[in-house]
Coordinates of C-alpha atoms in Angstrom, one line a residue:
M1 CA 0.0 0.0 0.0
T2 CA 2.8 2.4 0.9
A3 CA 4.7 1.5 -2.2
D4 CA 1.7 2.3 -4.4
L5 CA 1.2 5.6 -2.5
M6 CA 4.9 6.6 -3.1
A7 CA 4.6 5.6 -6.7
V8 CA 1.7 8.0 -7.1
V9 CA 3.7 10.7 -5.3
L10 CA 6.6 10.1 -7.7
L11 CA 4.3 10.4 -10.7
L12 CA 2.9 13.7 -9.3
A13 CA 6.4 15.0 -8.7
I14 CA 7.3 14.2 -12.3
A15 CA 4.2 16.0 -13.4
A16 CA 5.0 19.0 -11.2
Y17 CA 8.5 19.3 -12.6
T18 CA 7.2 18.9 -16.2
C19 CA 4.9 21.8 -15.7
A20 CA 7.0 24.1 -13.6
G21 CA 10.4 23.4 -15.1
G22 CA 8.8 23.0 -18.5
T23 CA 7.5 26.6 -18.4
D24 CA 11.1 27.8 -18.0
Y25 CA 12.4 25.5 -20.7
G26 CA 9.7 26.8 -23.0
A27 CA 10.8 30.4 -22.4
G28 CA 14.3 29.3 -23.4
F29 CA 12.9 27.7 -26.6
W30 CA 11.3 31.0 -27.6
D31 CA 14.5 32.9 -26.7
L32 CA 16.3 30.6 -29.2
T33 CA 13.8 31.3 -31.9
A34 CA 13.3 35.0 -31.3
G35 CA 15.7 36.1 -34.1
G36 CA 18.6 38.5 -34.2
S37 CA 19.5 41.2 -31.7
E38 CA 17.1 43.8 -32.9
R39 CA 14.1 41.6 -33.8
G40 CA 14.5 39.5 -30.7
R41 CA 15.1 42.3 -28.3
R42 CA 11.6 42.8 -27.0
P43 CA 10.7 39.0 -26.6
R44 CA 14.0 38.4 -24.8
W45 CA 13.3 41.4 -22.5
L46 CA 10.0 39.9 -21.5
I47 CA 11.6 36.4 -21.0
D48 CA 14.3 37.9 -18.7
H49 CA 11.7 39.8 -16.7
A50 CA 9.3 36.9 -16.5
M51 CA 11.8 34.2 -15.5
A52 CA 14.2 36.0 -13.2
P53 CA 12.2 35.9 -10.0
V54 CA 11.2 32.2 -10.1
W55 CA 13.3 30.3 -12.5
E56 CA 15.5 28.5 -10.0
V57 CA 12.8 27.4 -7.6
N58 CA 11.3 25.0 -10.2
N59 CA 14.2 22.6 -9.7
V60 CA 12.8 21.7 -6.3
W61 CA 10.4 19.2 -8.0
L62 CA 13.4 17.6 -9.7
I63 CA 15.0 17.1 -6.3
F64 CA 11.7 15.5 -5.1
V65 CA 11.8 13.1 -8.1
F66 CA 15.4 12.0 -7.4
V67 CA 15.0 11.6 -3.7
I68 CA 11.8 9.5 -4.0
M69 CA 13.5 7.3 -6.7
W70 CA 16.7 6.5 -5.0
T71 CA 15.1 6.1 -1.5
G72 CA 11.8 4.5 -2.2
F73 CA 12.6 2.6 -5.4
P74 CA 16.4 1.9 -5.4
T75 CA 16.2 -0.9 -8.0
L76 CA 14.4 1.4 -10.4
F77 CA 16.9 4.2 -9.8
Q78 CA 19.8 1.8 -10.4
A79 CA 18.3 0.3 -13.6
V80 CA 17.4 3.7 -15.1
F81 CA 20.6 5.5 -14.3
S82 CA 22.7 2.5 -15.5
A83 CA 21.0 2.1 -18.8
M84 CA 20.3 5.8 -19.4
W85 CA 23.5 7.4 -18.0
L86 CA 24.3 9.2 -21.3
P87 CA 21.0 11.0 -22.0
L88 CA 20.7 11.8 -18.3
A89 CA 24.2 13.1 -18.2
L90 CA 23.6 15.3 -21.2
A91 CA 20.4 16.6 -19.6
A92 CA 22.3 17.4 -16.4
V93 CA 25.0 19.2 -18.3
G94 CA 22.3 21.1 -20.2
L95 CA 20.7 22.0 -16.9
V96 CA 23.9 23.4 -15.5
L97 CA 24.8 25.3 -18.7
R98 CA 21.3 26.7 -18.9
G99 CA 21.4 28.2 -15.4
G100 CA 24.9 29.6 -16.0
G101 CA 24.0 31.1 -19.4
F102 CA 20.8 32.7 -18.0
A103 CA 22.7 34.2 -15.0
F104 CA 25.8 35.4 -16.8
R105 CA 24.1 37.0 -19.8
K106 CA 22.3 39.4 -17.5
V107 CA 25.5 40.8 -15.9
V108 CA 28.2 40.8 -18.6
R109 CA 28.7 44.0 -20.5
R110 CA 30.1 43.0 -23.9
L111 CA 27.6 42.3 -26.6
T112 CA 29.6 39.2 -27.8
E113 CA 29.6 37.7 -24.3
R114 CA 25.9 38.4 -23.9
R115 CA 25.2 36.6 -27.3
L116 CA 27.4 33.7 -26.2
Y117 CA 25.7 33.2 -22.8
G118 CA 22.3 33.8 -24.4
A119 CA 23.0 31.1 -27.0
V120 CA 24.1 28.6 -24.3
F121 CA 20.9 29.3 -22.3
A122 CA 18.6 29.0 -25.3
L123 CA 20.2 25.8 -26.7
S124 CA 20.3 24.1 -23.3
S125 CA 16.7 24.9 -22.8
V126 CA 15.9 22.6 -25.8
V127 CA 18.6 19.9 -25.2
T128 CA 17.7 19.3 -21.6
P129 CA 13.9 18.5 -22.0
F130 CA 14.6 16.5 -25.2
F131 CA 17.0 14.1 -23.4
L132 CA 14.8 13.8 -20.3
G133 CA 11.9 12.9 -22.6
A134 CA 14.1 10.5 -24.5
A135 CA 15.0 8.7 -21.3
V136 CA 11.3 8.5 -20.3
G137 CA 10.6 7.1 -23.7
G138 CA 13.2 4.4 -23.3
V139 CA 11.6 3.3 -20.1
A140 CA 8.1 3.4 -21.5
S141 CA 9.1 1.3 -24.5
G142 CA 10.3 -1.5 -22.3
R143 CA 14.0 -1.3 -23.2
V144 CA 15.1 -0.7 -19.6
Q145 CA 15.1 -3.7 -17.3
P146 CA 17.1 -4.6 -14.2
G147 CA 20.6 -5.4 -15.4
T148 CA 20.2 -3.7 -18.8
Q149 CA 23.6 -2.3 -19.9
A150 CA 23.9 1.2 -21.4
S151 CA 23.3 1.2 -25.1
T152 CA 22.2 3.6 -27.8
D153 CA 19.1 1.6 -28.4
A154 CA 17.9 2.2 -24.9
W155 CA 17.3 5.9 -25.6
A156 CA 17.8 6.3 -29.4
N157 CA 14.7 4.5 -30.6
P158 CA 11.3 5.6 -32.1
T159 CA 9.5 5.9 -28.8
S160 CA 12.3 7.9 -27.2
L161 CA 12.6 10.2 -30.2
M162 CA 8.8 10.9 -30.0
F163 CA 8.9 11.4 -26.2
G164 CA 11.8 13.8 -26.6
L165 CA 10.0 15.9 -29.2
L166 CA 6.8 15.8 -27.2
A167 CA 8.8 17.2 -24.2
V168 CA 10.2 20.1 -26.2
A169 CA 6.8 20.9 -27.8
A170 CA 5.0 20.7 -24.4
T171 CA 7.5 23.1 -22.8
A172 CA 7.2 25.5 -25.8
F173 CA 3.4 25.5 -25.4
L174 CA 3.7 26.2 -21.6
G175 CA 6.3 28.9 -22.1
A176 CA 4.3 30.7 -24.7
V177 CA 1.1 30.6 -22.6
F178 CA 2.8 31.9 -19.6
L179 CA 4.7 34.6 -21.5
T180 CA 1.4 35.7 -23.1
G181 CA 0.1 36.3 -19.6
D182 CA 3.2 38.1 -18.5
A183 CA 3.1 40.3 -21.6
R184 CA -0.5 41.3 -20.6
R185 CA 0.7 42.0 -17.1
F186 CA 3.5 44.2 -18.3
D187 CA 1.0 46.0 -20.6
S188 CA 2.7 45.0 -23.8
P189 CA 0.0 44.3 -26.4
D190 CA 2.5 43.6 -29.2
L191 CA 4.1 40.9 -27.1
V192 CA 0.6 39.5 -26.2
A193 CA -0.1 38.9 -29.9
Y194 CA 3.5 37.7 -30.5
F195 CA 3.3 34.9 -27.8
R196 CA -0.4 34.1 -28.4
R197 CA 0.5 33.1 -32.0
R198 CA 3.4 31.0 -30.8
G199 CA 1.2 29.4 -28.1
L200 CA -1.4 28.3 -30.7
L201 CA 1.3 27.2 -33.1
S202 CA 3.1 25.1 -30.5
L203 CA -0.2 23.5 -29.4
T204 CA -0.9 22.5 -33.0
G205 CA 2.5 21.0 -33.2
L206 CA 2.0 19.2 -29.9
V207 CA -1.3 17.7 -31.1
V208 CA 0.4 16.4 -34.3
L209 CA 3.2 14.9 -32.3
V210 CA 0.7 13.1 -30.0
V211 CA -1.1 11.5 -32.9
I212 CA 2.2 10.4 -34.4
T213 CA 3.3 9.0 -31.0
L214 CA 0.2 6.9 -30.8
F215 CA 1.0 5.3 -34.1
V216 CA 4.7 4.8 -33.1
T217 CA 3.9 3.2 -29.8
R218 CA 1.5 0.8 -31.3
D219 CA 4.4 -1.2 -32.8
D220 CA 7.3 0.0 -30.7
A221 CA 5.7 0.1 -27.2
P222 CA 2.5 -2.0 -27.3
H223 CA 2.0 -2.0 -23.5
I224 CA 2.0 1.8 -23.4
W225 CA -0.2 2.1 -26.5
H226 CA -2.8 -0.3 -24.9
G227 CA -2.7 1.7 -21.7
L228 CA -3.1 5.0 -23.5
T229 CA -6.1 3.8 -25.4
H230 CA -7.9 2.0 -22.5
G231 CA -9.0 2.7 -19.0
A232 CA -7.4 5.4 -16.8
G233 CA -4.8 6.3 -19.4
L234 CA -7.4 7.0 -22.0
A235 CA -9.4 9.1 -19.4
F236 CA -6.4 11.3 -18.6
G237 CA -5.6 11.6 -22.3
I238 CA -9.1 12.9 -23.0
A239 CA -8.8 15.3 -20.0
A240 CA -5.5 16.5 -21.5
G241 CA -7.3 17.1 -24.8
A242 CA -10.1 19.0 -23.2
A243 CA -7.8 21.2 -21.2
S244 CA -5.8 21.9 -24.4
V245 CA -8.9 23.1 -26.2
T246 CA -9.8 25.2 -23.2
A247 CA -6.3 26.7 -23.0
A248 CA -6.5 27.6 -26.7
W249 CA -9.9 29.3 -26.4
L250 CA -8.8 31.3 -23.3
L251 CA -5.5 32.2 -25.1
V252 CA -7.5 33.8 -27.9
R253 CA -10.2 35.4 -25.7
R254 CA -8.4 36.7 -22.6
P255 CA -4.9 35.3 -21.8
G256 CA -4.2 35.2 -18.1
G257 CA -4.5 33.0 -15.0
W258 CA -7.2 30.6 -16.4
A259 CA -5.3 30.1 -19.6
R260 CA -2.2 29.2 -17.6
A261 CA -4.1 26.8 -15.4
S262 CA -5.6 25.1 -18.4
A263 CA -2.2 24.7 -20.1
V264 CA -0.7 23.3 -16.9
G265 CA -3.7 21.0 -16.6
A266 CA -3.2 19.7 -20.2
V267 CA 0.4 18.9 -19.7
A268 CA -0.1 17.4 -16.2
C269 CA -2.9 15.2 -17.5
A270 CA -0.7 14.0 -20.3
V271 CA 2.0 13.0 -17.8
L272 CA -0.6 11.2 -15.7
A273 CA -1.9 9.4 -18.8
W274 CA 1.6 8.0 -19.4
G275 CA 1.8 6.9 -15.7
M276 CA -1.6 5.3 -15.8
A277 CA -0.8 3.6 -19.1
Q278 CA 2.4 2.1 -17.6
R279 CA 0.8 0.7 -14.5
P280 CA 1.3 -1.6 -12.6
Y281 CA 4.9 -1.5 -13.9
L282 CA 7.8 0.8 -13.0
L283 CA 9.7 -0.8 -15.8
P284 CA 7.3 -2.4 -18.3
P285 CA 7.0 -5.3 -18.6
S286 CA 9.6 -6.6 -16.1
M287 CA 9.3 -4.7 -12.8
T288 CA 6.1 -3.9 -11.0
V289 CA 5.7 -1.2 -8.3
A290 CA 5.9 -3.9 -5.5
E291 CA 9.0 -5.5 -7.0
G292 CA 10.9 -2.2 -7.3
A293 CA 9.9 -0.8 -3.9
G294 CA 12.4 -0.5 -1.1
A295 CA 11.9 -1.8 2.5
S296 CA 8.5 -1.1 4.0
T297 CA 10.1 0.8 6.9
T298 CA 12.0 3.0 4.5
L299 CA 8.8 3.7 2.5
T300 CA 6.9 4.7 5.7
W301 CA 9.6 7.2 6.7
L302 CA 9.8 8.4 3.1
A303 CA 6.1 9.1 3.1
F304 CA 6.3 11.0 6.4
V305 CA 9.3 13.1 5.3
T306 CA 7.7 13.8 2.0
L307 CA 4.5 15.1 3.7
V308 CA 6.6 17.3 6.0
A309 CA 8.6 18.6 3.0
L310 CA 5.4 19.4 1.0
V311 CA 3.9 21.2 4.0
I312 CA 7.0 23.4 4.1
V313 CA 7.7 23.8 0.4
V314 CA 4.3 24.2 -1.2
P315 CA 3.2 27.3 0.7
A316 CA 6.6 28.9 0.1
V317 CA 6.4 28.3 -3.6
V318 CA 2.8 29.5 -3.8
F319 CA 3.8 32.7 -1.9
L320 CA 6.7 33.2 -4.3
Y321 CA 4.4 32.9 -7.3
W322 CA 1.9 35.3 -5.7
L323 CA 4.6 37.9 -5.1
D324 CA 5.7 37.5 -8.7
T325 CA 2.2 38.0 -10.2
R326 CA 1.8 41.1 -8.1
G327 CA 5.1 42.5 -9.5
D328 CA 6.7 42.7 -6.1
L329 CA 9.8 40.9 -7.3
E330 CA 10.9 43.3 -10.0
E331 CA 14.5 44.3 -10.1
L332 CA 15.4 47.7 -8.7
S333 CA 16.3 50.3 -11.3
E334 CA 19.2 52.7 -11.0
A335 CA 16.7 55.4 -9.9
D336 CA 15.5 53.1 -7.1
L337 CA 19.0 52.5 -5.9
R338 CA 19.8 56.2 -6.0
R339 CA 16.7 56.7 -3.7
G340 CA 18.1 54.3 -1.2
G341 CA 16.4 51.2 -2.7
D342 CA 12.9 52.2 -1.8
P343 CA 10.7 52.4 -4.9
E344 CA 7.9 54.1 -2.9
S345 CA 10.1 56.9 -1.6
G346 CA 10.1 60.1 -3.3
G347 CA 13.2 61.5 -1.6
G348 CA 16.5 60.1 -0.5
A349 CA 20.0 60.6 -1.6
G350 CA 20.1 61.5 -5.3
P351 CA 23.2 62.1 -7.4
A352 CA 25.3 65.0 -6.3

């Protein structure tokens, strides 16, 4: 019972990271495709302002995923990281380079250095979700089993390729929807239209990739295909489709909080559809949840620690997002600093 509970928590943590981290990866995707220095100046300005206050906090869900995997399901952790060490290592390198590129491009002065760090940030924002998706696709296709040696076939196969492309498309969709809302918050109608078009375009591409993936998995990953077309997997898939249609409608009518919630719901339901399609296996078709679970005492303590962590983390994350939507986390301007760092103060020490 505890093993099943922690498997559900693991799936929810993956969904949380897909949505939260995926939004930031999507912003990087649109940074990459924004164009040259002049044409891409305004979109990149919005991306910097929208991401800066909250971009690092989203990795907390990735930490949840790793801790639950190696503590609650050590056999699963060993099998996945042994067979998938190369794509996961590339994803980890991309994660580090992405953070460094985003941080350094905001502080360097030379244009060439800004372009270099900006390119590192943007490219890593595409590479990282692709390889994470490819690793998930390798697991879903049944190519990872206990004792499986690392090989190209484990992650460079039709299902892995489609899952990688789906990950990139989903992050692009999330990023565009959130940036549309941020453009509206910053009162930039030109950028609202800019990112609205990209949100609808990325959603169209995502739908096409989903259809292709269903055809691919029918032959390459029959267990997952059956799960996606029957039972709970099908139900969550339908929910993802309904949420996508709602997000598109809201994006056209009035982009904002409800459009964001619908987009997040669409991607989260898609992740849950994969999880439901794969059950009762952690590694289909060789390792069930019960077979991959750790000791019952360990799982009990893990459940308790996870509950405590969520009670501490979730309110803090919600509060951070609330401050961001209010605009309370905006960077201080030079004028603010000259006034002593108080934006509300009309006086203070000005330049001599």
